[in-house]
């Protein structure tokens, strides 16, 4: 959990890269979210960011809820972003989605009971050369097949229970 | 330079098929065999093919396509240790889209000329290939002369809209203001497009250099590169490029002793397609939700923080140093009269050889699909091609003779857009495709204007009905009307352009839509009748 002091430090570090006032809100929110295993930004922390950058809480929430990479609710340890765009869709993406939902036993925007996985839809990840593609936290996986995607999930589960 | 250089194509696409691992295996083997003083293993940008990882051995000029670690080891043992070419893994240079061009039409590689040839993280390799020479030349020119050169070259925006770059620069240069900005739109979210990512990963300095030149030309001292939040590889390489450029004195105060100063910084997107729209992007940098602004005023008059701003796409900018170095006349010798230069095309979907290729404007869709893309994967039948990105047009194979340039949409109704060639084989259903496309736009609509927000929602509802075989012919008419209305009444480019793919699908494949409506038949077997649920559903139409 970040403290108010931590937030202040992160914002101040970011400020060294600022060219103008107010060009840092989204940038800082990325940095804050990176600190949380649950891949989200708690409301009070968002408010502190606002205070440091002189932005009203309403504005911070507007930004948080507009962009899909941010979440105000805790997500799983692994956020699985599945590309549902047409290039992946026609290259076997449908089967990947079915396999994921079946393996995880959850639907879009849900988190598994053990808190490990959250399943989200995403637009193009810019890796159409190796479609279908998914992204788990900061790692990408391409040229997927249903078998491969099940194996990836099982691997992560195994790694986590060790 | 060591006697033997091994180039491994390492980019975001290739990493997913093992490129990074293969490069490490080669480096380890080199160390194990004490060949460090003779063999250099370098990670370079994309070589444009993703059926495996391409490894080039220089100066032998032998190219290998590998899929497993074992194959990499074999190449090391046979070729590097014993000097014997591994014929079973070697591929013709012609099979590599990029290399193909460099052999047949070398002069068409403008934007991608360094990609796959240099280490993108090493500024000296960029400089060795005339990097920052254009900047040095530009700083000796008058700003007006630079703008004149760009205008004369006929360079047009490669992001999709195709606005003349020189004019954009001129408008901004003529706006009086105490502060101006240069912004690079690297928020490439168009499904199927990944060229900007490969340019930033493979040759980041070309973008940085172009932005400094643009800044000097228009009188801006600050610039931002707005990169998609998910593009970690691009962010990493651009960040390194910027910090090295500062170190070498190409950025910061008094660049190359010219008296001109310029600062450059990265800003990240956070997963909003609409931020590719220029004014939405500006809102995002300013720390707001990315909703488009009403135009006019256009960014050259009032852009970032209300100041005159030039916004260019990554590929557009990557052309600039070459134009400055070689002149407008040289640039105009490629492509067509109204669309000079080259275009980087991306293959996606069911195309056999997925990857990128840079060709002169005016190349036909057919040439792209069959000569460079290798046709359709698995020998299946081509059903349709979407050109230009998700907001582009769907065409039948019969229309594939169309040349792609900025006039192709005007003359033949085929989009050039961002340069995507998305091949779709005969296992697909048009209703399913239309639904996929419209769900994307429904999700990405920012919600600011009714035509787009409600139009995309209504279109999805109708298409869902169609896929459940519950739609009527009236629904099909309604769908067309919604599309036409949104095209006219939407606030920004997103809402104005989602009707393009929708209408082109209906126009080219109307009989398939009608088969869903009248015969309850889906040729691909993807659409299914859904049994009525007990729960009452709220019907919109």
XYZ file of C-alpha atoms in Angstrom:
703
model
C 0.000 0.000 0.000
C 1.394 3.385 -0.937
C 1.450 6.153 1.643
C 0.844 9.808 0.969
C 4.584 10.324 1.208
C 5.231 7.640 -1.426
C 2.789 9.308 -3.779
C 4.485 12.630 -3.237
C 7.813 11.038 -4.094
C 6.495 9.431 -7.279
C 4.913 12.679 -8.417
C 8.096 14.625 -7.714
C 10.156 12.129 -9.667
C 7.761 12.414 -12.584
C 7.971 16.203 -12.422
C 11.597 16.066 -13.508
C 10.303 14.886 -16.897
C 7.607 17.512 -17.230
C 7.759 20.042 -20.032
C 4.600 21.810 -18.928
C 2.374 21.912 -15.915
C -0.453 19.346 -16.134
C 1.168 17.079 -18.710
C 1.803 14.409 -16.093
C -1.528 13.131 -14.792
C -1.840 9.997 -16.941
C 1.877 9.355 -16.792
C 1.829 9.447 -12.995
C -1.248 7.241 -12.763
C 0.597 4.597 -14.800
C 3.479 4.745 -12.347
C 1.162 4.514 -9.357
C -0.747 1.545 -10.769
C 2.546 -0.273 -11.359
C 3.035 -0.330 -7.592
C -0.062 -2.402 -6.972
C -0.129 -6.146 -7.423
C -3.888 -5.925 -7.858
C -3.384 -3.694 -10.899
C -5.589 -0.861 -9.722
C -5.504 2.592 -8.193
C -7.254 2.934 -4.819
C -9.568 5.974 -4.562
C -7.658 7.719 -1.792
C -4.387 7.339 -3.689
C -6.009 8.865 -6.759
C -7.028 11.821 -4.614
C -3.479 12.275 -3.354
C -2.221 12.332 -6.927
C -4.804 15.017 -7.627
C -3.629 17.052 -4.652
C -0.008 16.835 -5.730
C -0.787 17.818 -9.305
C -3.439 20.347 -8.387
C -6.288 18.483 -10.107
C -9.744 18.015 -8.573
C -10.769 14.490 -7.500
C -13.578 14.587 -10.082
C -11.067 15.158 -12.874
C -8.854 12.339 -11.652
C -11.833 9.935 -11.573
C -12.904 11.002 -15.026
C -9.492 10.065 -16.342
C -9.302 6.839 -14.342
C -12.602 5.579 -15.654
C -12.112 6.751 -19.250
C -8.966 4.790 -20.016
C -9.165 1.019 -20.089
C -5.670 0.435 -18.756
C -6.661 1.929 -15.407
C -8.930 0.366 -12.830
C -10.412 1.750 -9.631
C -11.274 -1.764 -8.432
C -8.734 -4.405 -7.487
C -8.029 -6.836 -10.277
C -6.380 -10.227 -10.259
C -2.672 -10.691 -9.862
C -2.610 -11.448 -13.566
C -4.671 -9.205 -15.819
C -5.240 -11.059 -19.059
C -5.948 -8.661 -21.911
C -7.305 -10.478 -24.914
C -7.233 -8.816 -28.296
C -10.719 -9.086 -29.746
C -10.003 -6.999 -32.848
C -10.675 -8.349 -36.313
C -7.085 -9.370 -37.253
C -6.948 -11.668 -34.209
C -10.602 -12.644 -34.552
C -10.212 -14.073 -38.062
C -6.916 -15.764 -37.174
C -8.446 -18.019 -34.535
C -9.094 -15.498 -31.760
C -12.571 -16.859 -31.108
C -11.201 -20.243 -30.021
C -8.688 -18.529 -27.750
C -11.442 -16.644 -25.961
C -13.495 -19.819 -25.518
C -10.494 -21.696 -24.177
C -9.668 -18.888 -21.728
C -13.204 -18.579 -20.409
C -13.411 -22.338 -20.054
C -10.061 -22.721 -18.349
C -10.639 -19.820 -15.960
C -14.380 -20.401 -15.522
C -15.034 -16.656 -15.668
C -16.488 -14.180 -18.144
C -15.187 -10.776 -19.274
C -14.249 -8.352 -16.497
C -14.470 -11.001 -13.828
C -11.738 -12.184 -11.483
C -11.191 -15.814 -10.528
C -12.143 -16.761 -6.959
C -8.507 -17.243 -5.969
C -7.816 -13.650 -7.016
C -5.257 -14.739 -9.583
C -6.761 -13.859 -12.950
C -8.891 -11.068 -14.399
C -10.093 -11.424 -17.958
C -10.406 -8.261 -20.048
C -11.031 -7.414 -23.677
C -8.606 -5.103 -25.411
C -8.273 -3.465 -28.789
C -5.370 -4.197 -31.096
C -2.056 -4.787 -29.304
C -0.067 -4.056 -32.460
C 1.260 -7.595 -32.779
C -0.899 -8.661 -35.713
C 2.134 -10.357 -37.259
C 1.731 -13.146 -34.715
C -2.051 -13.070 -34.125
C -3.919 -14.234 -32.120
C -2.325 -12.366 -29.269
C -2.959 -11.854 -25.562
C -1.167 -9.818 -22.947
C -0.746 -10.897 -19.320
C 0.380 -7.957 -17.194
C 3.371 -6.714 -19.216
C 4.079 -9.913 -21.145
C 2.769 -10.674 -24.601
C 1.935 -14.096 -26.019
C 1.444 -14.685 -29.724
C 0.671 -17.331 -32.351
C -1.710 -18.802 -29.811
C -3.736 -21.972 -29.989
C -6.326 -23.100 -27.424
C -3.835 -25.686 -26.113
C -1.080 -23.104 -25.791
C -3.267 -20.652 -23.935
C -4.435 -23.324 -21.467
C -0.828 -24.273 -20.851
C 0.126 -20.633 -20.185
C -2.616 -20.333 -17.550
C -1.674 -23.647 -15.920
C 1.963 -22.619 -15.870
C 1.113 -19.373 -14.066
C -1.074 -21.252 -11.602
C 1.690 -23.741 -10.897
C 4.229 -20.967 -10.440
C 1.931 -19.299 -7.983
C 1.225 -22.320 -5.807
C 4.907 -23.064 -5.358
C 33.493 -4.580 -36.968
C 34.161 -8.249 -36.317
C 34.669 -10.665 -39.231
C 31.285 -12.313 -38.786
C 28.093 -10.543 -37.848
C 24.950 -12.422 -36.924
C 21.826 -10.297 -37.121
C 18.772 -11.556 -35.276
C 15.452 -9.925 -36.071
C 14.248 -8.907 -32.607
C 11.052 -6.887 -32.393
C 7.860 -7.273 -30.415
C 6.346 -9.670 -32.941
C 9.509 -11.780 -33.248
C 10.098 -11.961 -29.506
C 6.856 -13.883 -29.204
C 8.237 -16.584 -31.470
C 11.501 -16.799 -29.578
C 13.767 -14.153 -31.139
C 15.186 -12.867 -27.878
C 15.836 -16.392 -26.668
C 17.501 -17.367 -29.942
C 19.757 -14.306 -29.792
C 20.761 -15.234 -26.255
C 21.482 -18.823 -27.293
C 23.747 -17.517 -30.052
C 25.518 -15.160 -27.658
C 26.044 -17.974 -25.140
C 27.400 -20.286 -27.822
C 29.772 -17.565 -29.010
C 31.068 -17.163 -25.479
C 31.341 -20.906 -24.865
C 33.442 -21.290 -27.979
C 35.588 -18.243 -27.238
C 34.553 -16.601 -30.482
C 33.792 -13.243 -28.941
C 36.501 -11.465 -30.908
C 35.315 -12.865 -34.254
C 31.550 -13.164 -34.014
C 29.147 -10.366 -33.180
C 25.552 -11.284 -32.384
C 23.386 -8.216 -32.847
C 19.723 -7.711 -32.158
C 18.185 -5.630 -34.869
C 14.686 -4.486 -35.797
C 12.051 -6.353 -37.755
C 13.033 -8.122 -40.952
C 9.392 -8.194 -41.812
C 8.482 -11.879 -41.610
C 6.797 -13.760 -38.805
C 6.674 -17.366 -39.936
C 9.735 -17.854 -37.776
C 12.669 -15.768 -36.654
C 15.027 -14.511 -39.338
C 18.739 -14.740 -38.674
C 21.166 -13.186 -41.123
C 24.827 -14.172 -41.302
C 27.053 -11.471 -42.725
C 29.148 -11.036 -44.795
C 28.053 -14.454 -46.140
C 24.653 -12.936 -46.896
C 22.868 -16.106 -45.837
C 19.417 -15.884 -44.283
C 17.851 -18.505 -42.045
C 14.304 -18.887 -40.835
C 14.303 -20.683 -37.496
C 11.594 -21.884 -35.188
C 13.397 -23.874 -32.491
C 16.472 -23.581 -30.316
C 17.773 -26.775 -31.838
C 17.770 -25.171 -35.277
C 19.684 -22.196 -33.891
C 22.302 -24.525 -32.423
C 22.603 -26.336 -35.714
C 23.221 -23.097 -37.565
C 25.882 -22.145 -35.057
C 27.637 -25.489 -35.239
C 27.424 -25.922 -38.980
C 27.623 -22.431 -40.385
C 29.535 -20.396 -37.839
C 31.890 -23.065 -36.593
C 32.372 -25.097 -39.749
C 31.418 -22.622 -42.436
C 28.847 -24.928 -43.992
C 25.520 -23.465 -45.009
C 22.535 -25.299 -43.519
C 20.499 -25.656 -46.667
C 17.385 -27.024 -45.012
C 16.950 -23.882 -42.911
C 18.219 -21.258 -45.333
C 15.706 -19.118 -47.151
C 15.924 -17.079 -50.298
C 16.525 -13.439 -49.720
C 13.469 -12.847 -51.885
C 11.311 -14.466 -49.227
C 12.107 -11.683 -46.788
C 9.889 -8.769 -47.681
C 12.438 -6.146 -46.690
C 15.422 -7.830 -48.273
C 13.397 -8.487 -51.390
C 12.996 -4.800 -51.914
C 16.567 -3.982 -51.138
C 17.608 -6.296 -53.922
C 14.962 -5.531 -56.527
C 14.088 -1.942 -55.842
C 16.535 -0.725 -53.271
C 15.472 2.872 -53.587
C 11.987 2.201 -52.229
C 13.218 1.663 -48.698
C 12.888 5.087 -47.159
C 11.174 4.676 -43.833
C 12.435 1.168 -43.098
C 15.925 1.583 -44.526
C 17.637 1.093 -41.164
C 15.223 -1.424 -39.682
C 16.769 -4.855 -39.468
C 20.147 -3.366 -40.366
C 21.235 -1.463 -37.278
C 21.093 -1.872 -33.525
C 18.247 0.524 -32.685
C 19.651 1.175 -29.237
C 22.986 2.365 -30.540
C 22.963 5.992 -31.668
C 26.351 5.558 -33.349
C 24.974 2.970 -35.740
C 22.256 5.432 -36.693
C 24.815 8.195 -37.170
C 26.946 5.842 -39.278
C 24.026 5.624 -41.682
C 23.754 9.388 -42.092
C 21.705 9.780 -38.931
C 21.358 13.386 -37.714
C 22.992 14.575 -40.936
C 19.594 15.883 -41.997
C 19.352 17.804 -38.735
C 22.764 19.357 -39.271
C 21.754 20.294 -42.799
C 18.376 21.644 -41.697
C 19.910 23.853 -39.031
C 21.922 25.581 -41.731
C 18.778 26.224 -43.763
C 16.180 28.879 -43.096
C 12.986 27.482 -41.501
C 11.027 28.623 -44.586
C 13.359 26.668 -46.823
C 12.729 23.475 -44.868
C 8.985 23.946 -45.043
C 9.259 24.662 -48.757
C 11.225 21.436 -49.262
C 8.643 19.371 -47.383
C 5.812 21.071 -49.275
C 7.576 20.477 -52.552
C 8.128 16.791 -51.727
C 4.383 16.247 -51.584
C 4.688 14.242 -48.344
C 1.255 13.502 -46.935
C 0.253 12.225 -43.505
C 0.724 8.464 -43.187
C -1.662 8.098 -40.265
C -4.650 7.721 -42.553
C -6.053 11.153 -43.335
C -3.320 12.107 -45.800
C -3.143 15.835 -45.128
C -0.120 17.503 -46.803
C 2.616 17.663 -44.165
C 4.316 20.793 -45.514
C 1.074 22.771 -45.360
C 0.492 21.692 -41.776
C 3.982 22.901 -40.908
C 3.488 26.159 -42.775
C 0.207 26.965 -41.016
C 1.868 26.367 -37.652
C 4.975 28.346 -38.561
C 2.811 31.317 -39.533
C 0.824 31.291 -36.280
C 2.193 33.885 -33.905
C 2.746 32.554 -30.394
C 5.247 32.621 -27.577
C 5.266 28.829 -27.397
C 4.651 26.157 -30.051
C 4.795 22.376 -29.933
C 5.600 19.370 -32.071
C 3.660 16.219 -31.214
C 4.251 12.769 -32.614
C 1.124 10.658 -32.756
C 2.412 7.217 -31.798
C -0.919 6.048 -30.429
C -1.283 3.469 -33.151
C -4.478 1.693 -32.221
C -5.838 0.819 -35.630
C -6.383 -2.946 -35.608
C -4.021 -4.579 -38.093
C -1.530 -1.726 -38.012
C 1.801 -2.292 -36.357
C 4.171 -0.362 -38.630
C 4.703 2.546 -36.219
C 5.637 0.124 -33.509
C 8.236 -1.479 -35.769
C 9.625 1.909 -36.821
C 9.976 3.009 -33.193
C 11.504 -0.303 -32.191
C 13.761 -0.633 -35.215
C 14.820 2.947 -35.941
C 13.739 5.273 -33.112
C 16.241 8.011 -33.916
C 14.633 8.720 -37.285
C 11.501 9.878 -35.419
C 13.469 11.894 -32.866
C 15.549 13.560 -35.585
C 12.449 14.461 -37.598
C 10.774 16.032 -34.583
C 13.748 18.283 -33.913
C 13.727 19.362 -37.573
C 9.992 20.018 -37.369
C 10.519 22.064 -34.224
C 13.142 24.209 -35.890
C 11.005 24.672 -38.999
C 7.889 25.843 -37.177
C 9.568 27.659 -34.289
C 8.716 25.164 -31.528
C 11.031 24.438 -28.633
C 9.148 21.560 -27.050
C 7.876 18.249 -28.311
C 5.981 15.214 -27.097
C 5.851 11.652 -28.392
C 2.512 10.215 -27.346
C 2.939 6.422 -27.353
C 0.375 3.713 -26.699
C 0.618 2.573 -23.098
C 0.825 -1.060 -24.202
C 3.844 -0.485 -26.480
C 6.546 -1.283 -23.937
C 9.199 -2.053 -26.579
C 8.602 1.232 -28.386
C 8.691 3.211 -25.167
C 11.963 1.582 -24.187
C 13.706 2.257 -27.499
C 12.391 5.795 -27.902
C 13.342 6.594 -24.314
C 16.878 5.376 -24.974
C 17.016 7.314 -28.235
C 15.936 10.533 -26.530
C 18.447 10.218 -23.721
C 21.273 9.437 -26.167
C 20.259 12.348 -28.381
C 20.525 14.627 -25.340
C 23.935 13.216 -24.560
C 25.169 13.813 -28.103
C 23.836 17.348 -28.165
C 21.040 16.765 -30.677
C 18.472 17.696 -28.046
C 18.556 20.357 -25.352
C 20.122 23.797 -25.488
C 21.898 25.262 -28.472
C 21.751 22.188 -30.717
C 24.965 21.779 -32.745
C 25.862 25.347 -31.927
C 22.961 26.688 -33.969
C 21.346 28.656 -31.180
C 18.213 26.504 -31.537
C 17.005 24.600 -28.453
C 14.508 21.762 -28.307
C 13.216 19.477 -25.552
C 11.473 16.182 -26.144
C 9.525 13.968 -23.779
C 7.414 10.803 -23.898
C 3.803 10.683 -22.780
C 1.893 7.432 -22.479
C -1.573 6.555 -23.669
C -3.723 4.395 -21.431
C -5.860 2.307 -23.714
C -8.221 4.567 -25.621
C -8.440 4.178 -29.399
C -10.021 7.612 -29.754
C -6.742 9.178 -28.581
C -5.394 8.503 -32.076
C -7.655 11.412 -33.101
C -5.365 14.400 -32.887
C -7.370 16.675 -30.619
C -8.317 13.794 -28.296
C -4.611 13.043 -28.074
C -3.890 16.635 -27.077
C -6.557 16.459 -24.386
C -4.871 13.326 -23.084
C -1.436 14.969 -22.844
C -3.073 17.832 -20.984
C -4.271 15.317 -18.394
C -7.892 14.952 -19.448
C -10.100 12.147 -20.695
C -9.352 11.857 -24.411
C -12.429 13.409 -25.968
C -12.049 15.195 -29.294
C -12.356 18.955 -29.584
C -14.502 20.846 -32.000
C -12.558 21.882 -35.097
C -11.812 24.614 -36.120
C -9.646 25.906 -34.615
C -7.218 23.293 -35.874
C -4.042 22.401 -33.972
C -1.797 24.616 -36.169
C -3.693 27.607 -34.726
C -4.672 26.272 -31.318
C -3.352 22.895 -30.256
C -1.599 21.664 -27.141
C -2.336 23.968 -24.168
C -4.010 26.257 -26.690
C -0.764 26.884 -28.566
C 0.057 26.259 -32.238
C 0.974 22.597 -32.640
C 2.095 20.281 -35.403
C 0.906 16.687 -34.976
C 2.417 14.067 -37.256
C 2.246 10.299 -37.401
C 5.377 8.205 -36.762
C 5.709 7.022 -40.353
C 5.244 10.552 -41.712
C 8.037 11.841 -39.509
C 10.371 8.966 -40.377
C 10.283 10.218 -44.001
C 11.430 13.721 -43.081
C 15.200 13.237 -42.555
C 15.494 11.465 -45.904
C 13.633 14.252 -47.694
C 15.897 16.879 -46.161
C 19.006 14.890 -47.077
C 18.043 13.894 -50.607
C 15.666 16.639 -51.605
C 12.045 16.887 -52.644
C 12.768 15.909 -56.215
C 14.267 12.601 -55.128
C 11.256 11.865 -52.938
C 8.847 12.651 -55.743
C 10.528 10.118 -57.981
C 8.761 7.383 -55.984
C 5.082 6.635 -55.887
C 2.438 8.444 -57.894
C 1.997 12.079 -58.816
C -0.597 12.865 -56.170
C 0.904 10.474 -53.623
C 4.685 10.627 -53.739
C 6.926 8.349 -51.733
C 6.427 4.941 -50.264
C 4.040 3.335 -47.835
C 4.730 0.755 -45.184
C 2.078 -1.948 -45.468
C 1.245 -4.428 -42.734
C -0.113 -7.883 -43.511
C -2.605 -9.289 -41.058
C -5.299 -11.905 -40.620
C -5.167 -14.928 -42.905
C -2.353 -13.668 -45.155
C 0.322 -16.373 -45.411
C 3.389 -14.218 -44.767
C 2.427 -11.784 -42.085
C 4.891 -8.950 -41.734
C 5.658 -5.507 -43.111
C 6.753 -4.334 -46.523
C 7.582 -0.861 -47.829
C 6.600 -0.168 -51.415
C 5.999 2.842 -53.609
C 2.528 4.330 -53.476
C 0.318 2.965 -56.188
C 1.147 -0.709 -55.680
C -1.998 -2.791 -56.208
C -3.751 -4.793 -53.526
C -3.239 -7.913 -55.617
C 0.533 -7.422 -55.832
C 0.627 -6.924 -52.100
C -1.401 -10.004 -51.246
C 0.189 -12.404 -53.718
C 3.702 -11.113 -54.475
C 4.632 -9.985 -51.012
C 2.097 -11.602 -48.703
C 2.327 -15.055 -50.243
C -1.431 -15.373 -50.709
C -3.726 -16.903 -48.147
C -2.470 -19.125 -45.331
C -3.109 -22.827 -45.551
C -4.006 -22.579 -49.239
C -7.520 -21.478 -48.393
C -9.713 -19.322 -50.563
C -9.600 -15.550 -50.160
C -13.010 -14.236 -49.285
C -12.316 -10.563 -48.768
C -9.605 -8.061 -47.976
C -9.929 -5.150 -45.634
C -7.592 -2.353 -46.580
C -6.688 0.683 -44.557
C -7.370 -0.498 -41.016
C -10.556 -1.282 -39.147
C -12.106 1.968 -40.336
C -11.147 1.037 -43.900
C -13.018 -0.732 -46.644
C -13.818 -4.385 -47.202
C -13.346 -5.411 -50.804
C -13.923 -8.550 -52.820
C -10.982 -10.399 -54.385
C -12.198 -9.082 -57.774
C -11.381 -5.521 -56.700
C -7.799 -6.410 -55.827
C -6.392 -4.747 -58.933
C -6.901 -1.384 -57.289
C -3.725 0.662 -56.843
C -3.302 1.972 -53.315
C -2.584 5.660 -52.917
C -4.401 8.667 -51.485
C -6.782 8.742 -54.437
C -7.763 5.082 -54.291
C -10.684 5.801 -51.995
C -11.912 8.651 -54.183
C -11.515 6.697 -57.427
C -12.309 3.109 -56.492
C -13.780 3.242 -53.001
C -10.778 1.396 -51.571
C -9.002 2.850 -48.521
C -5.275 3.354 -48.207
C -5.678 4.437 -44.575
C -2.850 3.290 -42.359
C -1.740 0.634 -44.854
C -3.216 -2.556 -43.430
C -3.823 -5.486 -45.742
C -6.090 -7.779 -43.776
C -6.804 -10.987 -45.654
C -9.880 -12.939 -44.622
C -10.458 -16.498 -45.812
C -13.621 -18.390 -46.678
C -14.259 -19.655 -43.149
C -15.654 -16.296 -42.107
C -19.168 -14.844 -42.068
C -19.893 -11.226 -42.955
C -22.411 -10.725 -40.166
C -19.868 -12.010 -37.671
C -17.244 -9.669 -39.120
C -19.576 -6.682 -39.108
C -20.480 -7.451 -35.514
C -16.838 -7.683 -34.487
C -16.055 -4.357 -36.152
C -19.064 -2.578 -34.703
C -18.467 -3.915 -31.191
C -14.992 -2.439 -31.416
C -16.325 0.975 -32.377
C -19.092 0.802 -29.778
C -16.474 0.170 -27.130
C -14.117 2.854 -28.391
C -16.673 5.597 -28.958
C -15.853 8.274 -26.403
C -19.542 9.023 -25.940
C -19.298 12.751 -26.550
C -21.665 12.901 -29.526
C -24.981 11.125 -29.975
C -24.493 10.044 -33.578
C -21.468 7.940 -32.740
C -22.407 6.802 -29.234
C -25.925 5.704 -30.133
C -25.146 4.805 -33.732
C -22.522 2.225 -32.826
C -24.767 0.801 -30.103
C -27.756 0.503 -32.415
C -25.659 -1.107 -35.132
C -24.417 -3.760 -32.703
C -27.974 -4.476 -31.558
C -29.182 -4.986 -35.124
C -26.220 -7.162 -36.056
C -26.743 -9.293 -32.961
C -30.330 -9.811 -34.054
C -29.075 -10.740 -37.483
C -26.656 -13.296 -36.087
C -29.521 -14.876 -34.125
C -31.555 -14.942 -37.371
C -34.148 -12.588 -35.882
C -33.592 -9.555 -38.097
C -35.838 -8.352 -40.900
C -35.083 -6.575 -44.157
C -36.196 -3.377 -42.458
C -33.352 -3.821 -40.001
C -30.884 -3.972 -42.856
C -32.213 -0.662 -44.200
C -32.048 0.793 -40.728
C -28.431 -0.291 -40.452
C -27.587 1.531 -43.680
C -29.410 4.644 -42.516
C -27.647 4.683 -39.177
C -24.308 4.427 -40.958
C -25.105 7.264 -43.340
C -26.392 9.445 -40.528
C -23.323 8.849 -38.372
C -21.024 9.641 -41.284
C -22.684 13.049 -41.631
C -23.459 13.917 -38.035
C -20.553 12.625 -35.963
C -18.254 14.992 -34.150
C -14.891 13.448 -35.005
C -13.129 11.046 -37.327
C -14.059 7.972 -35.302
C -17.789 8.431 -35.705
C -17.442 9.671 -39.257
C -15.483 6.636 -40.350
C -17.082 3.597 -38.686
C -19.767 3.662 -41.408
C -17.076 3.002 -44.047
C -16.371 -0.646 -43.157
C -20.028 -1.279 -42.382
C -21.367 0.091 -45.657
C -18.650 -1.587 -47.717
C -19.554 -4.945 -46.169
C -23.237 -4.476 -46.884
C -22.559 -3.261 -50.402
C -20.205 -6.101 -51.348
C -21.834 -8.962 -49.487
C -25.478 -7.973 -49.326
C -26.647 -11.435 -50.405
C -25.043 -12.946 -47.330
C -26.809 -10.496 -45.061
C -30.057 -11.343 -46.830
C -29.388 -15.079 -46.450
C -29.212 -14.508 -42.696
C -32.466 -12.586 -42.748
C -34.588 -14.546 -45.202
C -33.192 -18.060 -45.104
C -31.785 -18.041 -41.571
C -28.632 -19.393 -43.093
C -25.012 -18.674 -42.215
C -22.705 -20.147 -44.829
C -19.787 -20.254 -42.414
C -21.853 -21.858 -39.675
C -20.819 -19.236 -37.138
C -24.213 -17.641 -36.512
C -26.618 -19.611 -34.388
C -30.226 -19.365 -33.428
C -30.446 -18.645 -29.739
C -33.220 -20.296 -27.764
C -35.385 -17.724 -26.020
C -34.281 -17.281 -22.450
C -36.881 -17.176 -19.720
C -35.572 -13.858 -18.510
C -37.307 -10.988 -20.216
C -34.944 -9.137 -22.498
C -35.364 -5.455 -23.111
C -35.669 -4.890 -26.793
C -34.327 -1.752 -28.348
C -35.820 -2.225 -31.772
